[in-house]
Amino acid sequence: MDRRKFLQASTLTAVAGALSRETNALAAPKALNDRIQLGVIGPGSRGKEVLRQMLHVPGVEVAGVADVYEPRFAQAEAVAGHALFKTKDYRELIARQDVDAFLIASPLALHREHLLAVLATDKPVYCEKAVGFTVDDCHAIYTAAAKSKSVLQVGHQYRYAPWILASMERIRKGEIGEPTHVYAYWHRNNDWRRPVPKPDPDKKLEHLINWRLYRETSGGLVTELGVHHIDLANWIFGGQPTHVLGTNSIVRHRDGRSVGDNTQCTFLYDGGKRMVFSSLTDNAKQGNEFWVYGTEGSVQFTIEDAVFYYEKKKPLPKEVNATVVEHGVETGASYSTGNEMPYRGPGDKVQVTYVDPTLACCSAFVASVRGQAKPAANIEVGYRAAISCSVAHDAVFTEEKTAIPPLPSA
Ligand SMILES: NC(=O)c1ccc[n+]([C@@H]2O[C@H](COP(=O)([O-])OP(=O)(O)OC[C@H]3O[C@@H](n4cnc5c(N)ncnc54)[C@H](O)[C@@H]3O)[C@@H](O)[C@H]2O)c1
């Protein structure tokens, strides 16, 4: 094992250990040396990646896949490195005795159907985010999960990223004072469209492949991209937002899509706390940035690191505060860099060993299947993020302040 892999492996053990300390054993876990055979529903872009990462976790194998799009079968077999059971009907995969645990990575609008069917088996399941599409879907999924004995982990992989776990601990200890605001961005410069490989007069393939671009199957940018940020804001502020206000429009990609190519939303949390989310597809300047602002400092998360900054406590140098006398008139030099731009400088980068968050998330799922932990990204986490997105996605069309339903009493 090379040094990078060794460091990743020991960090993964530490992350799994930290997550398991607060947890109880599961009802009927897999033994430590038992193989775990996965069944994958929807091995598309994300499903193949999560499968690839799962297969790096010791003891995990894949038994079969279900997908309605034929080319996925050969692609999934290539990832697995061997022949698999393959079906276009996910119910045939769910019925198989040789599948121990499921991965659901189908399009958002199908999560309810696929997840409810898996939860009925009481077998463990990793379901990609957002866990549910509509408000009704989120409620049905939450209720079914509460009744099921399945281990359910939602694909909120940043809950497992070492630099975010370390930052959360520092935030919890008060290092940036009281967190009051989150500003989150996911800005890109692309059309968010996937190529359709063959002539498609009835647009069936277009809708199967580009389901994200159509309102009947997609929660738009606030759901597909913002759900990660909303989950982190929920973690920081506790609970979930009570209301959301938002807007969206098509400013560049007038190609028949029915979701916005940009959106801006403000999520209202108790105590006057706020999260502001912006997503663009015509300018990538901000990239994927997540800022937590507290009364004594700030922290910036990206998808690979975190940096702390502190509010200036020490008095400013005399010349910065100095008044200016010109033409015999005294003016205050109030707009100085020292006063208005206190964040110039490198900040305090969180020092952790990088582990791919999806790999960490897969390892934690397997630890849960083996009874060593309970998922940190559980159904409560998944519900709170998904319901916020679901309501937000309507609110950006109505442009009205809209209430977000709280966690149901299951
Ligand atoms: N956690 C993350 O960072 C992350 C990243 C990307 C995507 N995702 C999530 O993963 C999910 C899938 O996204 P994607 O980009 O892989 O989409 P995708 O379209 O590439 O993959 C979805 C797959 O599901 C298949 N499918 C469609 N209908 C089906 C049915 N009835 N039965 C079985 N399979 C069916 C499609 O053919 C496709 O292969 C979404 O929920 C998305 O939000 C998560």
Short mmCIF file of C-alpha atoms and ligand atoms in Angstrom, two decimals:
data_model
loop_
_atom_site.label_atom_id
_atom_site.label_comp_id
_atom_site.label_asym_id
_atom_site.label_seq_id
_atom_site.Cartn_x
_atom_site.Cartn_y
_atom_site.Cartn_z
CA MET A 1 0.00 0.00 0.00
CA ASP A 2 1.46 3.39 -0.97
CA ARG A 3 1.64 6.24 1.55
CA ARG A 4 -1.42 8.10 0.16
CA LYS A 5 -3.55 4.94 0.24
CA PHE A 6 -2.27 4.09 3.74
CA LEU A 7 -3.16 7.59 5.02
CA GLN A 8 -6.59 7.36 3.36
CA ALA A 9 -7.20 3.92 4.92
CA SER A 10 -6.25 5.10 8.43
CA THR A 11 -8.34 8.26 8.04
CA LEU A 12 -11.30 6.17 6.89
CA THR A 13 -10.95 3.98 9.99
CA ALA A 14 -10.84 7.11 12.16
CA VAL A 15 -13.92 8.60 10.41
CA ALA A 16 -15.86 5.34 10.79
CA GLY A 17 -14.74 5.14 14.45
CA ALA A 18 -15.84 8.71 15.17
CA LEU A 19 -19.21 8.09 13.54
CA SER A 20 -19.75 4.80 15.37
CA ARG A 21 -19.03 6.02 18.89
CA GLU A 22 -22.54 7.46 19.32
CA THR A 23 -24.30 4.43 17.86
CA ASN A 24 -25.82 1.11 18.79
CA ALA A 25 -25.48 -2.24 17.08
CA LEU A 26 -28.05 -2.99 14.36
CA ALA A 27 -30.66 -5.71 14.59
CA ALA A 28 -29.16 -8.33 12.25
CA PRO A 29 -25.84 -7.03 10.98
CA LYS A 30 -23.52 -8.80 8.58
CA ALA A 31 -20.47 -10.29 10.29
CA LEU A 32 -17.15 -8.53 9.80
CA ASN A 33 -15.81 -11.11 7.38
CA ASP A 34 -19.09 -11.77 5.51
CA ARG A 35 -19.13 -10.70 1.89
CA ILE A 36 -21.73 -8.08 1.04
CA GLN A 37 -23.37 -8.50 -2.37
CA LEU A 38 -24.79 -5.29 -3.79
CA GLY A 39 -27.71 -4.81 -6.15
CA VAL A 40 -27.68 -1.52 -8.05
CA ILE A 41 -30.85 0.19 -9.28
CA GLY A 42 -29.94 2.82 -11.89
CA PRO A 43 -26.22 2.38 -12.62
CA GLY A 44 -26.01 5.65 -14.59
CA SER A 45 -23.43 8.36 -14.14
CA ARG A 46 -23.54 8.52 -10.34
CA GLY A 47 -24.51 4.89 -9.80
CA LYS A 48 -21.38 3.65 -11.61
CA GLU A 49 -19.20 5.98 -9.55
CA VAL A 50 -20.69 4.93 -6.22
CA LEU A 51 -20.43 1.28 -7.32
CA ARG A 52 -16.76 1.81 -8.24
CA GLN A 53 -16.10 3.31 -4.79
CA MET A 54 -18.11 0.58 -3.01
CA LEU A 55 -15.95 -2.06 -4.66
CA HIS A 56 -12.90 -0.45 -2.98
CA VAL A 57 -14.39 -1.25 0.43
CA PRO A 58 -13.14 -4.64 1.66
CA GLY A 59 -15.70 -7.44 1.37
CA VAL A 60 -18.05 -5.66 -1.04
CA GLU A 61 -19.06 -7.31 -4.29
CA VAL A 62 -21.83 -6.67 -6.79
CA ALA A 63 -24.40 -9.29 -7.76
CA GLY A 64 -26.68 -7.49 -10.19
CA VAL A 65 -28.04 -4.33 -11.73
CA ALA A 66 -31.43 -3.03 -12.86
CA ASP A 67 -31.72 -0.31 -15.48
CA VAL A 68 -34.16 0.51 -18.26
CA TYR A 69 -31.34 1.77 -20.52
CA GLU A 70 -29.54 -1.18 -22.13
CA PRO A 71 -26.05 0.41 -22.50
CA ARG A 72 -25.75 0.60 -18.72
CA PHE A 73 -25.42 -3.18 -18.42
CA ALA A 74 -22.08 -3.43 -20.22
CA GLN A 75 -20.83 -0.31 -18.44
CA ALA A 76 -21.72 -1.73 -15.01
CA GLU A 77 -20.09 -5.06 -15.89
CA ALA A 78 -16.95 -3.17 -16.90
CA VAL A 79 -16.89 -1.46 -13.50
CA ALA A 80 -17.49 -4.79 -11.74
CA GLY A 81 -14.96 -6.65 -13.89
CA HIS A 82 -17.27 -9.64 -14.35
CA ALA A 83 -20.70 -10.67 -15.63
CA LEU A 84 -23.69 -9.56 -13.56
CA PHE A 85 -27.35 -10.43 -13.22
CA LYS A 86 -29.06 -7.80 -15.40
CA THR A 87 -32.68 -6.78 -15.66
CA LYS A 88 -34.82 -3.91 -16.93
CA ASP A 89 -37.34 -4.59 -14.16
CA TYR A 90 -35.97 -3.52 -10.77
CA ARG A 91 -38.46 -5.82 -9.01
CA GLU A 92 -36.56 -8.86 -10.34
CA LEU A 93 -33.37 -7.54 -8.72
CA ILE A 94 -35.15 -6.83 -5.44
CA ALA A 95 -36.55 -10.36 -5.37
CA ARG A 96 -33.09 -11.98 -5.53
CA GLN A 97 -31.88 -13.82 -2.45
CA ASP A 98 -28.21 -13.28 -3.27
CA VAL A 99 -28.47 -9.49 -2.91
CA ASP A 100 -27.59 -8.34 0.61
CA ALA A 101 -27.80 -4.56 0.17
CA PHE A 102 -29.01 -2.08 -2.45
CA LEU A 103 -27.69 1.06 -4.05
CA ILE A 104 -30.36 3.32 -5.59
CA ALA A 105 -29.04 5.88 -8.06
CA SER A 106 -32.04 6.24 -10.33
CA PRO A 107 -33.42 9.69 -11.30
CA LEU A 108 -34.92 11.68 -8.44
CA ALA A 109 -38.58 11.22 -9.40
CA LEU A 110 -38.16 7.42 -9.12
CA HIS A 111 -36.59 7.34 -5.66
CA ARG A 112 -39.96 6.93 -3.95
CA GLU A 113 -40.97 3.89 -6.02
CA HIS A 114 -37.55 2.23 -5.80
CA LEU A 115 -36.85 3.05 -2.16
CA LEU A 116 -40.26 1.95 -0.88
CA ALA A 117 -39.84 -1.39 -2.67
CA VAL A 118 -36.40 -1.93 -1.12
CA LEU A 119 -37.46 -0.80 2.37
CA ALA A 120 -40.16 -3.48 2.28
CA THR A 121 -37.39 -6.13 2.15
CA ASP A 122 -35.75 -4.78 5.36
CA LYS A 123 -32.38 -5.03 3.59
CA PRO A 124 -29.83 -2.19 3.85
CA VAL A 125 -29.98 0.54 1.23
CA TYR A 126 -27.81 3.45 0.13
CA CYS A 127 -30.05 5.92 -1.73
CA GLU A 128 -28.62 8.83 -3.63
CA LYS A 129 -29.63 12.35 -2.72
CA ALA A 130 -32.09 13.99 -2.76
CA VAL A 131 -33.92 11.18 -1.00
CA GLY A 132 -37.35 12.35 -2.25
CA PHE A 133 -38.74 14.55 -5.01
CA THR A 134 -42.15 15.97 -4.00
CA VAL A 135 -43.35 16.86 -0.51
CA ASP A 136 -45.62 13.83 -0.65
CA ASP A 137 -42.69 11.60 -1.72
CA CYS A 138 -40.58 12.85 1.20
CA HIS A 139 -43.36 12.10 3.68
CA ALA A 140 -44.04 8.64 2.24
CA ILE A 141 -40.33 7.77 2.29
CA TYR A 142 -39.85 9.03 5.85
CA THR A 143 -42.84 7.02 7.07
CA ALA A 144 -41.76 3.84 5.27
CA ALA A 145 -38.19 4.19 6.59
CA ALA A 146 -39.48 4.57 10.14
CA LYS A 147 -41.42 1.28 9.79
CA SER A 148 -38.65 -0.64 8.00
CA LYS A 149 -35.77 -2.49 9.64
CA SER A 150 -33.51 -1.51 6.73
CA VAL A 151 -30.35 0.46 7.36
CA LEU A 152 -30.90 3.54 5.18
CA GLN A 153 -28.09 5.89 4.27
CA VAL A 154 -28.63 8.85 1.96
CA GLY A 155 -25.85 9.92 -0.42
CA HIS A 156 -24.91 13.11 1.42
CA GLN A 157 -21.23 12.30 1.15
CA TYR A 158 -20.01 15.63 2.57
CA ARG A 159 -21.25 14.44 5.98
CA TYR A 160 -18.23 12.11 5.78
CA ALA A 161 -15.58 14.45 4.35
CA PRO A 162 -12.67 14.70 6.83
CA TRP A 163 -12.19 18.48 6.40
CA ILE A 164 -15.89 19.12 6.99
CA LEU A 165 -16.05 16.82 10.03
CA ALA A 166 -12.98 18.61 11.49
CA SER A 167 -14.51 22.04 10.71
CA MET A 168 -17.85 21.11 12.26
CA GLU A 169 -16.07 20.17 15.46
CA ARG A 170 -14.30 23.54 15.51
CA ILE A 171 -17.56 25.40 14.76
CA ARG A 172 -19.28 23.45 17.55
CA LYS A 173 -16.55 24.52 19.97
CA GLY A 174 -17.26 28.17 19.09
CA GLU A 175 -14.26 29.00 16.97
CA ILE A 176 -16.24 31.38 14.70
CA GLY A 177 -18.64 32.49 17.44
CA GLU A 178 -22.31 31.94 16.66
CA PRO A 179 -22.92 30.91 13.04
CA THR A 180 -25.64 33.24 11.75
CA HIS A 181 -25.41 33.08 7.94
CA VAL A 182 -24.46 30.66 5.21
CA TYR A 183 -23.79 31.83 1.65
CA ALA A 184 -23.47 28.94 -0.77
CA TYR A 185 -22.69 28.98 -4.45
CA TRP A 186 -22.59 26.42 -7.20
CA HIS A 187 -21.66 28.33 -10.32
CA ARG A 188 -20.69 26.65 -13.58
CA ASN A 189 -20.26 27.63 -17.17
CA ASN A 190 -21.88 24.79 -19.08
CA ASP A 191 -25.34 23.91 -20.34
CA TRP A 192 -25.99 21.11 -17.78
CA ARG A 193 -27.08 18.94 -20.71
CA ARG A 194 -25.99 15.42 -21.62
CA PRO A 195 -25.62 14.20 -25.21
CA VAL A 196 -28.33 11.94 -26.61
CA PRO A 197 -26.46 9.29 -28.62
CA LYS A 198 -28.96 8.53 -31.42
CA PRO A 199 -31.89 10.09 -33.30
CA ASP A 200 -34.73 10.60 -30.89
CA PRO A 201 -37.84 11.95 -32.69
CA ASP A 202 -40.24 11.32 -29.80
CA LYS A 203 -37.77 12.76 -27.23
CA LYS A 204 -38.04 9.64 -25.05
CA LEU A 205 -34.29 9.22 -24.82
CA GLU A 206 -33.86 12.93 -24.24
CA HIS A 207 -36.14 12.75 -21.20
CA LEU A 208 -34.46 9.58 -19.91
CA ILE A 209 -30.97 11.06 -20.22
CA ASN A 210 -31.69 14.74 -19.51
CA TRP A 211 -34.33 14.21 -16.80
CA ARG A 212 -32.67 17.03 -14.80
CA LEU A 213 -33.81 19.65 -17.32
CA TYR A 214 -37.57 19.00 -17.02
CA ARG A 215 -39.69 20.16 -14.16
CA GLU A 216 -41.84 17.02 -13.98
CA THR A 217 -38.76 14.89 -13.18
CA SER A 218 -36.30 17.38 -11.69
CA GLY A 219 -35.97 19.69 -8.74
CA GLY A 220 -33.72 21.96 -10.82
CA LEU A 221 -30.46 23.48 -9.67
CA VAL A 222 -31.60 24.09 -6.11
CA THR A 223 -32.25 20.36 -5.65
CA GLU A 224 -29.66 18.69 -7.85
CA LEU A 225 -26.78 20.93 -6.71
CA GLY A 226 -28.08 22.85 -3.67
CA VAL A 227 -29.20 19.82 -1.66
CA HIS A 228 -25.61 19.28 -0.47
CA HIS A 229 -25.35 22.89 0.72
CA ILE A 230 -28.77 22.85 2.38
CA ASP A 231 -27.82 19.69 4.22
CA LEU A 232 -24.64 21.35 5.53
CA ALA A 233 -26.58 24.46 6.58
CA ASN A 234 -29.07 22.20 8.40
CA TRP A 235 -26.16 20.57 10.19
CA ILE A 236 -24.66 23.95 11.19
CA PHE A 237 -27.89 25.67 12.29
CA GLY A 238 -29.61 22.50 13.55
CA GLY A 239 -32.96 21.25 12.22
CA GLN A 240 -34.10 22.69 8.92
CA PRO A 241 -35.39 25.95 7.43
CA THR A 242 -38.96 27.01 8.16
CA HIS A 243 -39.50 28.94 4.90
CA VAL A 244 -37.88 29.69 1.57
CA LEU A 245 -38.05 32.56 -0.92
CA GLY A 246 -36.58 32.29 -4.37
CA THR A 247 -36.51 32.99 -8.04
CA ASN A 248 -35.17 31.37 -11.19
CA SER A 249 -35.05 32.16 -14.89
CA ILE A 250 -33.61 31.04 -18.18
CA VAL A 251 -31.01 33.58 -19.16
CA ARG A 252 -28.86 31.65 -21.61
CA HIS A 253 -29.88 28.05 -22.37
CA ARG A 254 -33.18 28.42 -24.27
CA ASP A 255 -33.17 24.82 -25.48
CA GLY A 256 -36.57 23.54 -24.41
CA ARG A 257 -35.73 22.89 -20.76
CA SER A 258 -38.42 23.72 -18.20
CA VAL A 259 -36.18 24.32 -15.16
CA GLY A 260 -34.15 27.49 -14.71
CA ASP A 261 -30.55 27.77 -15.86
CA ASN A 262 -29.93 29.93 -12.79
CA THR A 263 -31.58 30.23 -9.40
CA GLN A 264 -31.27 32.24 -6.22
CA CYS A 265 -32.95 31.25 -2.94
CA THR A 266 -32.95 32.38 0.66
CA PHE A 267 -33.76 29.79 3.31
CA LEU A 268 -35.09 31.11 6.62
CA TYR A 269 -34.02 29.36 9.81
CA ASP A 270 -35.22 29.98 13.37
CA GLY A 271 -33.64 32.86 15.24
CA GLY A 272 -33.25 35.01 12.12
CA LYS A 273 -30.50 32.80 10.66
CA ARG A 274 -30.34 32.61 6.90
CA MET A 275 -28.85 30.57 4.10
CA VAL A 276 -28.47 32.20 0.69
CA PHE A 277 -27.98 29.85 -2.27
CA SER A 278 -27.06 30.83 -5.80
CA SER A 279 -26.51 28.62 -8.82
CA LEU A 280 -25.50 29.82 -12.31
CA THR A 281 -24.72 27.92 -15.48
CA ASP A 282 -23.27 30.87 -17.41
CA ASN A 283 -20.37 31.95 -15.22
CA ALA A 284 -18.13 29.74 -13.08
CA LYS A 285 -16.37 32.42 -11.04
CA GLN A 286 -17.47 31.29 -7.57
CA GLY A 287 -17.41 27.60 -8.39
CA ASN A 288 -18.67 25.42 -5.55
CA GLU A 289 -18.11 27.53 -2.43
CA PHE A 290 -19.84 27.36 0.91
CA TRP A 291 -19.24 30.11 3.45
CA VAL A 292 -20.31 29.95 7.08
CA TYR A 293 -20.35 33.39 8.70
CA GLY A 294 -20.23 33.58 12.49
CA THR A 295 -20.02 36.46 14.94
CA GLU A 296 -16.27 35.90 15.42
CA GLY A 297 -15.13 34.43 12.16
CA SER A 298 -15.93 32.54 8.99
CA VAL A 299 -15.13 29.24 7.37
CA GLN A 300 -15.09 28.42 3.70
CA PHE A 301 -15.77 24.85 2.56
CA THR A 302 -15.00 23.64 -0.90
CA ILE A 303 -15.32 20.09 -2.22
CA GLU A 304 -11.72 19.42 -1.20
CA ASP A 305 -10.75 21.65 1.73
CA ALA A 306 -11.80 24.17 4.37
CA VAL A 307 -10.24 27.44 5.54
CA PHE A 308 -11.00 29.46 8.69
CA TYR A 309 -10.78 33.26 8.92
CA TYR A 310 -11.18 35.36 12.05
CA GLU A 311 -12.84 38.75 12.59
CA LYS A 312 -10.27 41.41 13.45
CA LYS A 313 -9.97 41.79 17.21
CA LYS A 314 -6.82 43.87 17.40
CA PRO A 315 -6.99 47.68 16.97
CA LEU A 316 -6.20 48.92 13.48
CA PRO A 317 -2.87 50.69 12.84
CA LYS A 318 -3.03 54.41 13.49
CA GLU A 319 -2.62 55.44 9.87
CA VAL A 320 -5.62 53.29 8.84
CA ASN A 321 -7.93 55.14 11.24
CA ALA A 322 -6.41 58.53 10.57
CA THR A 323 -8.52 61.49 9.63
CA VAL A 324 -7.58 63.40 6.52
CA VAL A 325 -7.28 67.19 6.35
CA GLU A 326 -7.46 68.64 2.87
CA HIS A 327 -8.32 72.22 1.90
CA GLY A 328 -8.61 72.83 5.64
CA VAL A 329 -11.52 70.32 5.90
CA GLU A 330 -11.20 67.27 8.14
CA THR A 331 -12.76 64.00 6.86
CA GLY A 332 -12.74 60.52 8.41
CA ALA A 333 -10.82 57.90 6.42
CA SER A 334 -13.49 55.31 7.17
CA TYR A 335 -13.29 53.22 4.00
CA SER A 336 -9.93 51.57 4.47
CA THR A 337 -8.91 48.06 3.51
CA GLY A 338 -8.22 47.40 7.20
CA ASN A 339 -11.81 48.22 8.08
CA GLU A 340 -13.72 46.89 5.12
CA MET A 341 -11.62 43.98 3.89
CA PRO A 342 -10.43 42.21 7.05
CA TYR A 343 -10.18 38.89 5.24
CA ARG A 344 -7.18 39.66 3.09
CA GLY A 345 -4.60 36.99 3.80
CA PRO A 346 -4.27 33.25 3.53
CA GLY A 347 -6.58 32.11 6.37
CA ASP A 348 -6.13 28.99 8.49
CA LYS A 349 -6.47 25.86 6.34
CA VAL A 350 -7.89 22.79 8.08
CA GLN A 351 -5.16 20.16 8.19
CA VAL A 352 -6.53 16.68 7.49
CA THR A 353 -5.63 13.84 5.17
CA TYR A 354 -7.80 13.97 2.06
CA VAL A 355 -10.20 11.08 1.58
CA ASP A 356 -12.70 11.07 -1.26
CA PRO A 357 -16.03 11.84 0.47
CA THR A 358 -17.90 9.27 -1.61
CA LEU A 359 -15.41 6.56 -0.59
CA ALA A 360 -15.78 7.64 3.05
CA CYS A 361 -19.58 7.57 2.65
CA CYS A 362 -19.44 4.04 1.13
CA SER A 363 -17.14 2.81 3.91
CA ALA A 364 -19.49 4.20 6.53
CA PHE A 365 -22.44 2.49 4.84
CA VAL A 366 -20.62 -0.84 4.90
CA ALA A 367 -19.75 -0.27 8.58
CA SER A 368 -23.49 0.22 9.19
CA VAL A 369 -24.35 -2.95 7.28
CA ARG A 370 -21.85 -4.77 9.52
CA GLY A 371 -23.41 -3.29 12.66
CA GLN A 372 -20.44 -1.11 13.57
CA ALA A 373 -22.27 2.20 13.17
CA LYS A 374 -25.54 3.86 12.30
CA PRO A 375 -25.61 6.12 9.26
CA ALA A 376 -24.81 9.77 9.97
CA ALA A 377 -26.63 10.66 6.74
CA ASN A 378 -29.80 8.95 7.94
CA ILE A 379 -33.43 9.41 6.89
CA GLU A 380 -33.88 12.44 9.14
CA VAL A 381 -30.92 14.18 7.48
CA GLY A 382 -32.16 13.10 4.05
CA TYR A 383 -35.74 14.21 4.69
CA ARG A 384 -34.77 17.64 6.02
CA ALA A 385 -32.60 18.40 3.00
CA ALA A 386 -34.99 16.91 0.43
CA ILE A 387 -38.14 18.59 1.75
CA SER A 388 -36.36 21.97 1.76
CA CYS A 389 -35.40 21.47 -1.89
CA SER A 390 -38.81 20.19 -2.86
CA VAL A 391 -40.52 23.30 -1.48
CA ALA A 392 -37.79 25.59 -2.81
CA HIS A 393 -38.16 24.23 -6.32
CA ASP A 394 -41.83 25.34 -6.37
CA ALA A 395 -41.00 28.60 -4.59
CA VAL A 396 -38.54 29.66 -7.28
CA PHE A 397 -41.42 29.50 -9.79
CA THR A 398 -44.13 31.15 -7.61
CA GLU A 399 -41.57 33.61 -6.16
CA GLU A 400 -43.58 33.50 -2.92
CA LYS A 401 -42.35 32.98 0.62
CA THR A 402 -43.30 29.34 1.22
CA ALA A 403 -43.41 27.25 4.40
CA ILE A 404 -41.34 24.05 4.60
CA PRO A 405 -43.06 21.15 6.43
CA PRO A 406 -41.16 19.98 9.52
CA LEU A 407 -40.11 16.40 10.21
CA PRO A 408 -43.30 14.28 10.30
CA SER A 409 -44.17 12.43 13.47
CA ALA A 410 -43.76 9.01 11.85
N1 LIG B 1 -24.10 12.54 -4.27
C1 LIG B 1 -23.69 13.17 -5.36
O1 LIG B 1 -22.73 13.95 -5.35
C2 LIG B 1 -24.42 12.95 -6.64
C3 LIG B 1 -23.82 13.30 -7.86
C4 LIG B 1 -24.53 13.08 -9.04
C5 LIG B 1 -25.80 12.54 -8.99
N2 LIG B 1 -26.36 12.22 -7.80
C6 LIG B 1 -27.72 11.66 -7.72
O2 LIG B 1 -27.73 10.36 -8.28
C7 LIG B 1 -29.01 10.12 -8.89
C8 LIG B 1 -28.77 9.72 -10.35
O3 LIG B 1 -28.13 10.78 -11.04
P1 LIG B 1 -27.26 10.47 -12.36
O4 LIG B 1 -26.57 11.71 -12.72
O5 LIG B 1 -26.48 9.23 -12.15
O6 LIG B 1 -28.43 10.19 -13.40
P2 LIG B 1 -28.31 9.24 -14.68
O7 LIG B 1 -29.43 9.58 -15.57
O8 LIG B 1 -26.93 9.28 -15.23
O9 LIG B 1 -28.50 7.77 -14.07
C9 LIG B 1 -29.77 7.28 -13.70
C10 LIG B 1 -29.90 5.86 -14.21
O10 LIG B 1 -31.19 5.37 -13.82
C11 LIG B 1 -31.71 4.67 -14.95
N3 LIG B 1 -33.17 4.56 -14.86
C12 LIG B 1 -34.11 5.42 -15.32
N4 LIG B 1 -35.34 4.92 -15.08
C13 LIG B 1 -35.16 3.72 -14.45
C14 LIG B 1 -36.07 2.73 -13.96
N5 LIG B 1 -37.40 2.87 -14.05
N6 LIG B 1 -35.53 1.62 -13.40
C15 LIG B 1 -34.18 1.46 -13.31
N7 LIG B 1 -33.29 2.36 -13.76
C16 LIG B 1 -33.78 3.48 -14.32
C17 LIG B 1 -31.23 5.47 -16.15
O11 LIG B 1 -31.32 4.74 -17.34
C18 LIG B 1 -29.82 5.79 -15.73
O12 LIG B 1 -28.91 4.78 -16.12
C19 LIG B 1 -29.82 11.40 -8.72
O13 LIG B 1 -30.62 11.30 -7.60
C20 LIG B 1 -28.74 12.46 -8.51
O14 LIG B 1 -29.16 13.57 -7.78
C21 LIG B 1 -25.68 12.38 -6.64
#
